[in-house]
Coordinates of C-alpha atoms and ligand atoms in Angstrom, one line a residue:
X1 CA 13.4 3.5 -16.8
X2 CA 14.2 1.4 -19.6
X3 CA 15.5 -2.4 -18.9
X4 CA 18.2 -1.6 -21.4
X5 CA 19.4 1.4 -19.6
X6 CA 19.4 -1.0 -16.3
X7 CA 21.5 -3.6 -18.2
X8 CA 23.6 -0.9 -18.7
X9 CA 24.2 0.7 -15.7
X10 CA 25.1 -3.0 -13.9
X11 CA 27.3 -3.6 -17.0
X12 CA 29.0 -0.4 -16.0
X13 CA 29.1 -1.7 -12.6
X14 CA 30.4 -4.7 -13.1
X15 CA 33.6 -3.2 -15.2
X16 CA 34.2 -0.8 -12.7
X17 CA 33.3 2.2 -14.6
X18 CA 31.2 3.5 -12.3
X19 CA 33.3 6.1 -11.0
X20 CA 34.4 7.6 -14.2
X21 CA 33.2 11.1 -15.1
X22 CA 31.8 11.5 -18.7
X23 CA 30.4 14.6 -20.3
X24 CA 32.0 17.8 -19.5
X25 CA 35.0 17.8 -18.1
X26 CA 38.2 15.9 -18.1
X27 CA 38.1 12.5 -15.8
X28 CA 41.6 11.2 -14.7
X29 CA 42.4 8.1 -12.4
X30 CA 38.9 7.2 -12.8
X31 CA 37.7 10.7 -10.7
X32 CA 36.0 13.5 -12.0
X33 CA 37.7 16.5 -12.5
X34 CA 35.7 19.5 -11.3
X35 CA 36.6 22.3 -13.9
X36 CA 35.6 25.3 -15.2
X37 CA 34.0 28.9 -14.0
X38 CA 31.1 30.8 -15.0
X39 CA 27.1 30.7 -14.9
X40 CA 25.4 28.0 -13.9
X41 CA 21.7 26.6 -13.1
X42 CA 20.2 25.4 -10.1
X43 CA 17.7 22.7 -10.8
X44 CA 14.7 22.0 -8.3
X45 CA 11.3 21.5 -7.9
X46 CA 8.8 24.8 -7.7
X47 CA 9.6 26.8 -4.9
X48 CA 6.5 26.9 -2.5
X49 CA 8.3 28.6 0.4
X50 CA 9.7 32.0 -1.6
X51 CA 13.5 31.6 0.0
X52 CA 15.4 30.3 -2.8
X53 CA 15.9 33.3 -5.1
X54 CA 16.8 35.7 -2.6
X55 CA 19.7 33.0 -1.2
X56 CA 20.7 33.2 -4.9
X57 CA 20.5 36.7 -5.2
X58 CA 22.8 37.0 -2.6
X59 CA 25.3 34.5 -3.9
X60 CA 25.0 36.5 -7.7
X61 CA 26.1 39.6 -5.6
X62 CA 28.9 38.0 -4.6
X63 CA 30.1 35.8 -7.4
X64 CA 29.2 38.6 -10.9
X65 CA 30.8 36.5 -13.0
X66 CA 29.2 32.9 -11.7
X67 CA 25.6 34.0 -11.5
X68 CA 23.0 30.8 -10.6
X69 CA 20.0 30.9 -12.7
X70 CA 17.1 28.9 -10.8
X71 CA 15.3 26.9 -13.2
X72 CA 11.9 25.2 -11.1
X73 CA 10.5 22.1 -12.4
X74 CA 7.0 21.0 -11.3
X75 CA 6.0 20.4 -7.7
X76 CA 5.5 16.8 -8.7
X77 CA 8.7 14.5 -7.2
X78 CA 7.8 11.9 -10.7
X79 CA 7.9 14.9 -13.0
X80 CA 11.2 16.5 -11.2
X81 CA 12.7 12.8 -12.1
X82 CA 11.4 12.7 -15.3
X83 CA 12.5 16.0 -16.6
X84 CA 16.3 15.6 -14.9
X85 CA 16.7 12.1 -16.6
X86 CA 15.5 13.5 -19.6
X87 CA 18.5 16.3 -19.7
X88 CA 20.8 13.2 -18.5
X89 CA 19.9 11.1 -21.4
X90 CA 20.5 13.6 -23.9
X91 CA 24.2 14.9 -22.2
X92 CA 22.6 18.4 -21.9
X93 CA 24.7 20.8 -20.3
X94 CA 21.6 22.8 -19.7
X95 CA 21.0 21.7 -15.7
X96 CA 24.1 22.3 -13.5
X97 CA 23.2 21.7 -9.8
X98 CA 20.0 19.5 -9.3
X99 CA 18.0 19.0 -6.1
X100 CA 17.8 15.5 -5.9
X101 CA 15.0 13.9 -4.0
X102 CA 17.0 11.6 -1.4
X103 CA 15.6 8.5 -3.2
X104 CA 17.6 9.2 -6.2
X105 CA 21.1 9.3 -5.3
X106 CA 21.4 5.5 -6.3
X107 CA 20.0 5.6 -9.7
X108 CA 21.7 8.7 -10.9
X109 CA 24.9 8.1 -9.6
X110 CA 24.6 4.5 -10.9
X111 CA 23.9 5.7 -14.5
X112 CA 26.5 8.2 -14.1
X113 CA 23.9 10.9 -14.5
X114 CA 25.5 13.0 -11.3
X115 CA 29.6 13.2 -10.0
X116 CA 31.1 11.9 -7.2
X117 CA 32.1 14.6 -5.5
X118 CA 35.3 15.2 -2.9
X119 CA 33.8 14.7 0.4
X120 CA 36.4 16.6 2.4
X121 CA 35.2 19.7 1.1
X122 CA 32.1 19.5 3.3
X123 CA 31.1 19.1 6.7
X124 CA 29.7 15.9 6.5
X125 CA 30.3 14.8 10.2
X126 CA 28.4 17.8 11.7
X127 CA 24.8 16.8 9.9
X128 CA 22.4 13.8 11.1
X129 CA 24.1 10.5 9.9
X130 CA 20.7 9.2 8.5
X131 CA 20.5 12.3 6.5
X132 CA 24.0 11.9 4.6
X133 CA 23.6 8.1 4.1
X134 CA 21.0 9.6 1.6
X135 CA 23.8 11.0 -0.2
X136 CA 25.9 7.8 -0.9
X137 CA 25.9 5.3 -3.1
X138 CA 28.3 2.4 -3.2
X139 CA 30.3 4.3 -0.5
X140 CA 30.9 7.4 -2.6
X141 CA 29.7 10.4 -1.9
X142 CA 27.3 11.8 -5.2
X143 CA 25.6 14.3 -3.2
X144 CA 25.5 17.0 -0.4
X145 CA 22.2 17.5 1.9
X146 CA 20.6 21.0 1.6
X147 CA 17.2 20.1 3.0
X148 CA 15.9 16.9 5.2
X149 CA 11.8 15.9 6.1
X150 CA 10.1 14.2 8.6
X151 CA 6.4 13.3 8.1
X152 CA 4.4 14.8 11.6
X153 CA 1.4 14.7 12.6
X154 CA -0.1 18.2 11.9
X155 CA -3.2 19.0 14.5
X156 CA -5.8 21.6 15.8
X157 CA -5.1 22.0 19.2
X158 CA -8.1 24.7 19.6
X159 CA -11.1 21.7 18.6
X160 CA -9.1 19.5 20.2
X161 CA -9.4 20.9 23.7
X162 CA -13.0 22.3 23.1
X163 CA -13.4 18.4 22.4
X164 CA -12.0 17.8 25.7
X165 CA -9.4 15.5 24.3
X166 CA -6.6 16.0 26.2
X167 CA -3.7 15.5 23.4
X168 CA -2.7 14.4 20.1
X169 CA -3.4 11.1 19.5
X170 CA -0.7 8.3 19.6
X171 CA -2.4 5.5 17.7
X172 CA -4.5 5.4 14.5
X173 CA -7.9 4.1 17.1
X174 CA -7.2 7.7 19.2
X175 CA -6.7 9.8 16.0
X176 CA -10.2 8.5 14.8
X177 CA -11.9 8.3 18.3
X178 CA -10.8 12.2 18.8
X179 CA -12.1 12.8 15.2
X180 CA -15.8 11.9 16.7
X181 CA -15.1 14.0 19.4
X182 CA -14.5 17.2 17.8
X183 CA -16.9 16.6 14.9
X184 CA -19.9 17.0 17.4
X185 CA -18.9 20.6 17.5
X186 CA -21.2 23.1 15.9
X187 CA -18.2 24.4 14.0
X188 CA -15.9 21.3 12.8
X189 CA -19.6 20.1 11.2
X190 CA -18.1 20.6 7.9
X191 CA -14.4 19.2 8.7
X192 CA -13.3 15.8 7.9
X193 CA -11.0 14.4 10.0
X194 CA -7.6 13.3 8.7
X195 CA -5.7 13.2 4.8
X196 CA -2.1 12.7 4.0
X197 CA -0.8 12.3 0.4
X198 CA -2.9 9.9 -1.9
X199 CA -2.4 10.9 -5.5
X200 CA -0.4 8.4 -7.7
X201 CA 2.9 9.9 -7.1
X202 CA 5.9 9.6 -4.8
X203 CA 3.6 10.9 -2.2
X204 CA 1.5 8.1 -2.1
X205 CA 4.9 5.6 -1.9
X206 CA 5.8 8.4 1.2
X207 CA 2.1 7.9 2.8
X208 CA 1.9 3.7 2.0
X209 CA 5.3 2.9 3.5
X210 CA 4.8 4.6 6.3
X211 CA 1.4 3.2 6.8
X212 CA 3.2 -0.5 6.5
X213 CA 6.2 0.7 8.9
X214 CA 3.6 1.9 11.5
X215 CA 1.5 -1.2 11.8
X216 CA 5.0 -3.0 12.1
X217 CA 5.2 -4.3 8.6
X218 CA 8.2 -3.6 5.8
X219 CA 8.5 -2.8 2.2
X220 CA 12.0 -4.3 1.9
X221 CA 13.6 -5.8 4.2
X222 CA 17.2 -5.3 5.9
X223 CA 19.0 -6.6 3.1
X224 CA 17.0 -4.7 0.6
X225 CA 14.4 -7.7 -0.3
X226 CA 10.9 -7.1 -0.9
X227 CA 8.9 -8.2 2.4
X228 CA 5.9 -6.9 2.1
X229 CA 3.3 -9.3 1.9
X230 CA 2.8 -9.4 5.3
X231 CA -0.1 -9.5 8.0
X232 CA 1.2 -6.1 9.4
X233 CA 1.6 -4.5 6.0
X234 CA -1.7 -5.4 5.4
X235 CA -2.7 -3.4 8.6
X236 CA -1.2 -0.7 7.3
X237 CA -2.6 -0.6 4.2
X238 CA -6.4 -1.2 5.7
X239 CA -6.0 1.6 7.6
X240 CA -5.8 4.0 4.9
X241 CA -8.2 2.0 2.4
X242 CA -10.5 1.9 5.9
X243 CA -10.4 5.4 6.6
X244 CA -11.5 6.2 2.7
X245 CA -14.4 4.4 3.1
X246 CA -15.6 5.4 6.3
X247 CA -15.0 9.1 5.5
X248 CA -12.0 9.5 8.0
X249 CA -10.2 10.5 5.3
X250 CA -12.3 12.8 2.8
X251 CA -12.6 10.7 -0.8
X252 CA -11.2 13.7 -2.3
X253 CA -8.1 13.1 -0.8
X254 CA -7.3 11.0 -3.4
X255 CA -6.0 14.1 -5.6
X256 CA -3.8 15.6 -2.8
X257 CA -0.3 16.1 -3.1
X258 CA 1.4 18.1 -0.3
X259 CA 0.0 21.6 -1.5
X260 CA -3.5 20.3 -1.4
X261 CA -3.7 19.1 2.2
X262 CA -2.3 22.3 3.2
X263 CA -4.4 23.8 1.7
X264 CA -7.4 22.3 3.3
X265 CA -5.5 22.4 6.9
X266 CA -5.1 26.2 6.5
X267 CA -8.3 26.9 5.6
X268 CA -10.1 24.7 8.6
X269 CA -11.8 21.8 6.7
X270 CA -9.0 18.9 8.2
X271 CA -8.7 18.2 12.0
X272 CA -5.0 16.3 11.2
X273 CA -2.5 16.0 8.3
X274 CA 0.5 14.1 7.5
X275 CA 2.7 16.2 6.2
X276 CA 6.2 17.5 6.0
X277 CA 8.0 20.3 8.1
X278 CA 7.7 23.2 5.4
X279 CA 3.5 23.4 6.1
X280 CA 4.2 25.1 9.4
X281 CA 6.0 28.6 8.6
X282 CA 3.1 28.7 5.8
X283 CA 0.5 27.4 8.4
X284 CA 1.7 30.4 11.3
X285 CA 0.7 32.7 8.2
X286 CA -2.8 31.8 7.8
X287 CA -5.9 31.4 9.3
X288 CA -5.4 28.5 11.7
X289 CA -2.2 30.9 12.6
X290 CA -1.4 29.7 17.1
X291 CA -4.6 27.3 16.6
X292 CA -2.4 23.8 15.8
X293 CA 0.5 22.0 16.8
X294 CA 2.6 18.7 15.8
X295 CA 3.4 15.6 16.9
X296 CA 4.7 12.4 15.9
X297 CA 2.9 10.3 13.6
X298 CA 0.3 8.1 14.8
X299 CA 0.5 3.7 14.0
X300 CA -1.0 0.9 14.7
X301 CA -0.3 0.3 18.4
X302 CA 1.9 3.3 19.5
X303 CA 3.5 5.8 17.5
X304 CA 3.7 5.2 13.7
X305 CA 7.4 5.8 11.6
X306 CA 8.0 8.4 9.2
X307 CA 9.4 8.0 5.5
X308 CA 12.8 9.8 5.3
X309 CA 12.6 12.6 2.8
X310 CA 14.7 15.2 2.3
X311 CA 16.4 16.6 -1.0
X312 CA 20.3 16.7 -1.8
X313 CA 22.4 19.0 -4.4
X314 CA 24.5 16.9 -6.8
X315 CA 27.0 18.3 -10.2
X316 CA 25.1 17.2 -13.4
X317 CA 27.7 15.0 -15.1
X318 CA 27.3 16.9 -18.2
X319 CA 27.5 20.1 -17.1
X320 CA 30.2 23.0 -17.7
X321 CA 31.6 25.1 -14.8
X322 CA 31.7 22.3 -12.3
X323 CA 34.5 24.3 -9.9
X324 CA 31.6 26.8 -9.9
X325 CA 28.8 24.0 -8.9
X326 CA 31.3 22.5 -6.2
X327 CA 31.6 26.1 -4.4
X328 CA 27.8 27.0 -5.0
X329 CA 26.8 23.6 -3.3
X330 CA 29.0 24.6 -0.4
X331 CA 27.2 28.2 -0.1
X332 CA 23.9 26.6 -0.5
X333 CA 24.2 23.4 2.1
X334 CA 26.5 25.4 4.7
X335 CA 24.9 25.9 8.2
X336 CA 23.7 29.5 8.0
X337 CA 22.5 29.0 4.6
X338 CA 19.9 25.9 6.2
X339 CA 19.6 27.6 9.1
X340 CA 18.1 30.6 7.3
X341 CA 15.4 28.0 5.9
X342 CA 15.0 26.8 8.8
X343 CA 14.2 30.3 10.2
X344 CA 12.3 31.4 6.8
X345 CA 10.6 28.6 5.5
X346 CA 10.3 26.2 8.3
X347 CA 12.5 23.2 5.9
X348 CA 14.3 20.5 8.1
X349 CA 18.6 21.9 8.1
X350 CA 20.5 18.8 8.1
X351 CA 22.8 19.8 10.7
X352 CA 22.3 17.8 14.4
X353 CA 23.3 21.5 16.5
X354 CA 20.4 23.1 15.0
X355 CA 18.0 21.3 16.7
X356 CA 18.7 21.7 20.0
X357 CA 19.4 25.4 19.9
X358 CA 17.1 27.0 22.2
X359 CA 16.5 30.2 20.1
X360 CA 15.3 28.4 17.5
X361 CA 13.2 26.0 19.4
X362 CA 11.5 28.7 20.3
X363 CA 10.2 29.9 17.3
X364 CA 9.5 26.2 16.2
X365 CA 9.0 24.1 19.4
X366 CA 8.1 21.5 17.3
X367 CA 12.0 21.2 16.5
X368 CA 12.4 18.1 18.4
X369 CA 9.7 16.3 17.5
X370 CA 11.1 16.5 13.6
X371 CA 14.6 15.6 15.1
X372 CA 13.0 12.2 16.0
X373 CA 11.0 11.6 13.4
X374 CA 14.3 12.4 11.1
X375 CA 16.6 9.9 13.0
X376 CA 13.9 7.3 13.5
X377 CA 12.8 7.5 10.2
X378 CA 12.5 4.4 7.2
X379 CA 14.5 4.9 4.2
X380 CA 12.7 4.3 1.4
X381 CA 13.8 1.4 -0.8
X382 CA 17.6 2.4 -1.8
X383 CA 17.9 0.8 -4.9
X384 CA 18.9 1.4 -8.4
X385 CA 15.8 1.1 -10.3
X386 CA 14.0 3.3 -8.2
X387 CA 11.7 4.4 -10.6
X388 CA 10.2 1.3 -11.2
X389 CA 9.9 0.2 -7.3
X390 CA 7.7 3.6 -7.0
X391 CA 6.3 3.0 -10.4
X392 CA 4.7 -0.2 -8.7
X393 CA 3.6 0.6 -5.1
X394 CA 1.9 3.9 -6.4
X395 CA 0.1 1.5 -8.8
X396 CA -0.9 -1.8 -6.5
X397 CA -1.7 1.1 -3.3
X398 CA -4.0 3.8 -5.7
X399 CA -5.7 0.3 -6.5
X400 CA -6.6 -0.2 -3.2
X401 CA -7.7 3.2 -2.1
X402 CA -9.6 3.5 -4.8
X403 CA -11.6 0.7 -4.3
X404 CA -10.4 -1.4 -7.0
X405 CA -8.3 -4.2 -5.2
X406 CA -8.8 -5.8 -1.9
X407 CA -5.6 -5.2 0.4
X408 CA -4.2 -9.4 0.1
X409 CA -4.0 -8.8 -3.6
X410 CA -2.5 -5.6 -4.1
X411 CA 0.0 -6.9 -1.4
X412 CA 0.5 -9.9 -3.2
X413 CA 0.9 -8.4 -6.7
X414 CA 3.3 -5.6 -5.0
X415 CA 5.5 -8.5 -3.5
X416 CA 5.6 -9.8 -7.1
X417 CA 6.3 -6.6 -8.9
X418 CA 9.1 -5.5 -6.4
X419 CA 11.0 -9.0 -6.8
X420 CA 10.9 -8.5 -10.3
X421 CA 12.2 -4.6 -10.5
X422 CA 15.1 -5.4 -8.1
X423 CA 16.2 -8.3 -9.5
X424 CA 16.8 -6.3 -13.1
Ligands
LIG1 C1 9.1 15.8 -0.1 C2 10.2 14.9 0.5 C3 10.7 13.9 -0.6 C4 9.5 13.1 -1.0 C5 8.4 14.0 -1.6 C6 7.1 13.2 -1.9 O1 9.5 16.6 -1.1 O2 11.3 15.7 0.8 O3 11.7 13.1 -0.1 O4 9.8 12.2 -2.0 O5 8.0 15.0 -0.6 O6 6.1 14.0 -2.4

């Protein structure tokens, strides 16, 4: 993002414009005005589970005259943001609903890219209270949650007990110590013990943070300050730039996104993997099918903290047929609708019931083990130029895992850059 479009936005802040609708549609009392029927898009990031096409089949059956076309961006969070601020800046009424990533919701709605939308209209007070704080900005509700995510701690339970280890580890020390273990039998010869999300994208800001909040450390503090030049942060971050060098973590790691760990869970060359919720359902369907479980993620002295992930639906302020996008985002975010992904696709529903319902717990018992990583779970930094707060801990932590920078420094030049983003 540019500084000028920054100045901007805070100018618009400052006047109190923030609130006003532009593009299409008609904005009175300062609140947009959610007009207009017919076809719209759905705007989100490639599809890896299969379920989102027949959901909006089903909604086309129903609404002939209002059909959803699903438009998929790239699996990349950075290129999603990209491409969406791309049809913002040019007032393109081509993207109707888009799937924000939950560390969005302040930049767009600050730049007016995305509506405030009523709140009343949805049931807001039956979903996880961490999960809709991702939705607001400024008090005003810019978005609705369709999907939450917990990082856990994926495992083979079948080495694991052959190992004679008797559980998933709690600490990064056991996670590596049960790694030897299981890597002295004849077939986990070829398997490397443990990889998260270490390419230079939002994955690696998921995987560093959580690597700082497990050892204790922060990335901003309470009041939204960078605090990360820390002794515990610096824990953190040796872990991971530890683990690359001593093979804990395979060096090609450095190239996975989400897909790529999965990947080389399901096909038995990874003892554990940090990754989200969605990896089970496909998980059950491979290989390794009844041979793993979760559990929380690992830290530095107990267990670690997850990064709060999780995507939300928001109107494109310059879209057409926003009545249309309002009543879509209600059929896509309503209980059944999550609870189907829950059932289909293994995603994380926002709503609290469906996480204690036994049914359901019983085809994923690992249910409430995501309920606590969700609710316990560090927001990433909620700030308006998000883009360039991610922009700078993907640079200063690739740095380090690549070999490049000792851990002090890239803290030190992270502390810098983050003071310097925020304070735009
Ligand atoms: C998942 C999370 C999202 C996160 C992304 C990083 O999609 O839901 O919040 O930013 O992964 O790759």
């Amino acid at each position: 993002m540019t500084t000028r479009t920054t100045t901007r936005a805070a100018a618009l802040a400052a006047t109190g414009l923030l609130l006003t609708a532009c593009g299409g549609g008609s904005a009175q009392d300062g609140k947009p005005s959610f007009e207009g029927r017919g076809p719209i898009t759905y705007v989100a990031g490639k599809d890896t589970t299969g379920t989102v096409q027949p959901m909006l089949d089903r909604w086309n059956k129903a609404h002939p005259k209002e059909k959803v076309t699903f438009i998929q961006l790239p699996t990349d969070a950075d290129a999603q943001r990209q491409q969406m601020i791309q049809n913002a800046e040019t007032k393109s009424d081509a993207y109707t609903v888009l799937s924000l990533d939950v560390v969005w919701t302040s930049e767009f709605a600050a730049h007016q890219w995305i509506d405030r939308l009523p709140e009343k209209r949805y049931p807001l007070g039956k979903m996880l209270k961490p999960v809709v704080e991702t939705s607001r900005y400024r008090g005003g509700l810019y978005a609705v949650p369709s999907s939450s995510d917990g990082g856990m701690l994926y495992y083979r339970t079948d080495l694991l007990k052959k190992a004679g280890v008797a559980g998933p580890p709690t600490t990064w020390a056991q996670m590596t110590a049960a790694c030897a273990k299981v890597k002295k039998l004849p077939e986990a010869k070829d398997m490397t013990c443990y990889a998260g999300q270490f390419q230079k994208y939002e994955g690696l800001t998921v995987n560093f943070a959580e690597a700082v909040n497990s050892a204790g450390g922060t990335v901003t503090d309470a009041a939204g300050k960078p605090d990360v030049d820390t002794p515990e942060a610096r824990k953190g971050l040796d872990f991971l730039s530890r683990s690359f060098k001593d093979g804990t973590i395979p060096k090609k790691a450095i190239t996975y996104q989400e897909e790529d760990g999965r990947q080389a869970f399901q096909s038995g060359r990874l003892v554990f993997l940090r990754n989200w919720p969605y990896v089970y359902s496909l998980a059950q369907k491979s290989g390794i099918k009844g041979k793993f479980a979760v559990a929380p993620l690992p830290g530095l002295n107990g267990p670690g903290s997850s990064s709060l992930g999780g995507h939300n639906m928001a109107v494109s302020s310059s879209a057409k047929n926003k009545a249309t996008a309002l009543d879509f985002i209600e059929f896509m975010t309503s209980e059944k609708n999550t609870r189907t992904l829950l059932e289909d696709a293994s995603l994380a529903p926002p709503y609290a019931s469906l996480y204690d319902d036994r049914a359901l717990i019983g085809q994923y018992p690992y249910l409430p083990v995501l309920k606590e990583s969700i609710v316990r779970a560090v927001p990433r930094p909620r700030v308006v130029p998000y883009g360039d707060v991610t922009a700078a801990i993907q640079q200063e932590a690739y740095a380090v895992l690549n070999g490049d920078k000792s851990s002090a420094q890239a803290l030190r030049d992270l502390q810098k850059a983050l003071g310097k983003a925020v304070a735009q």
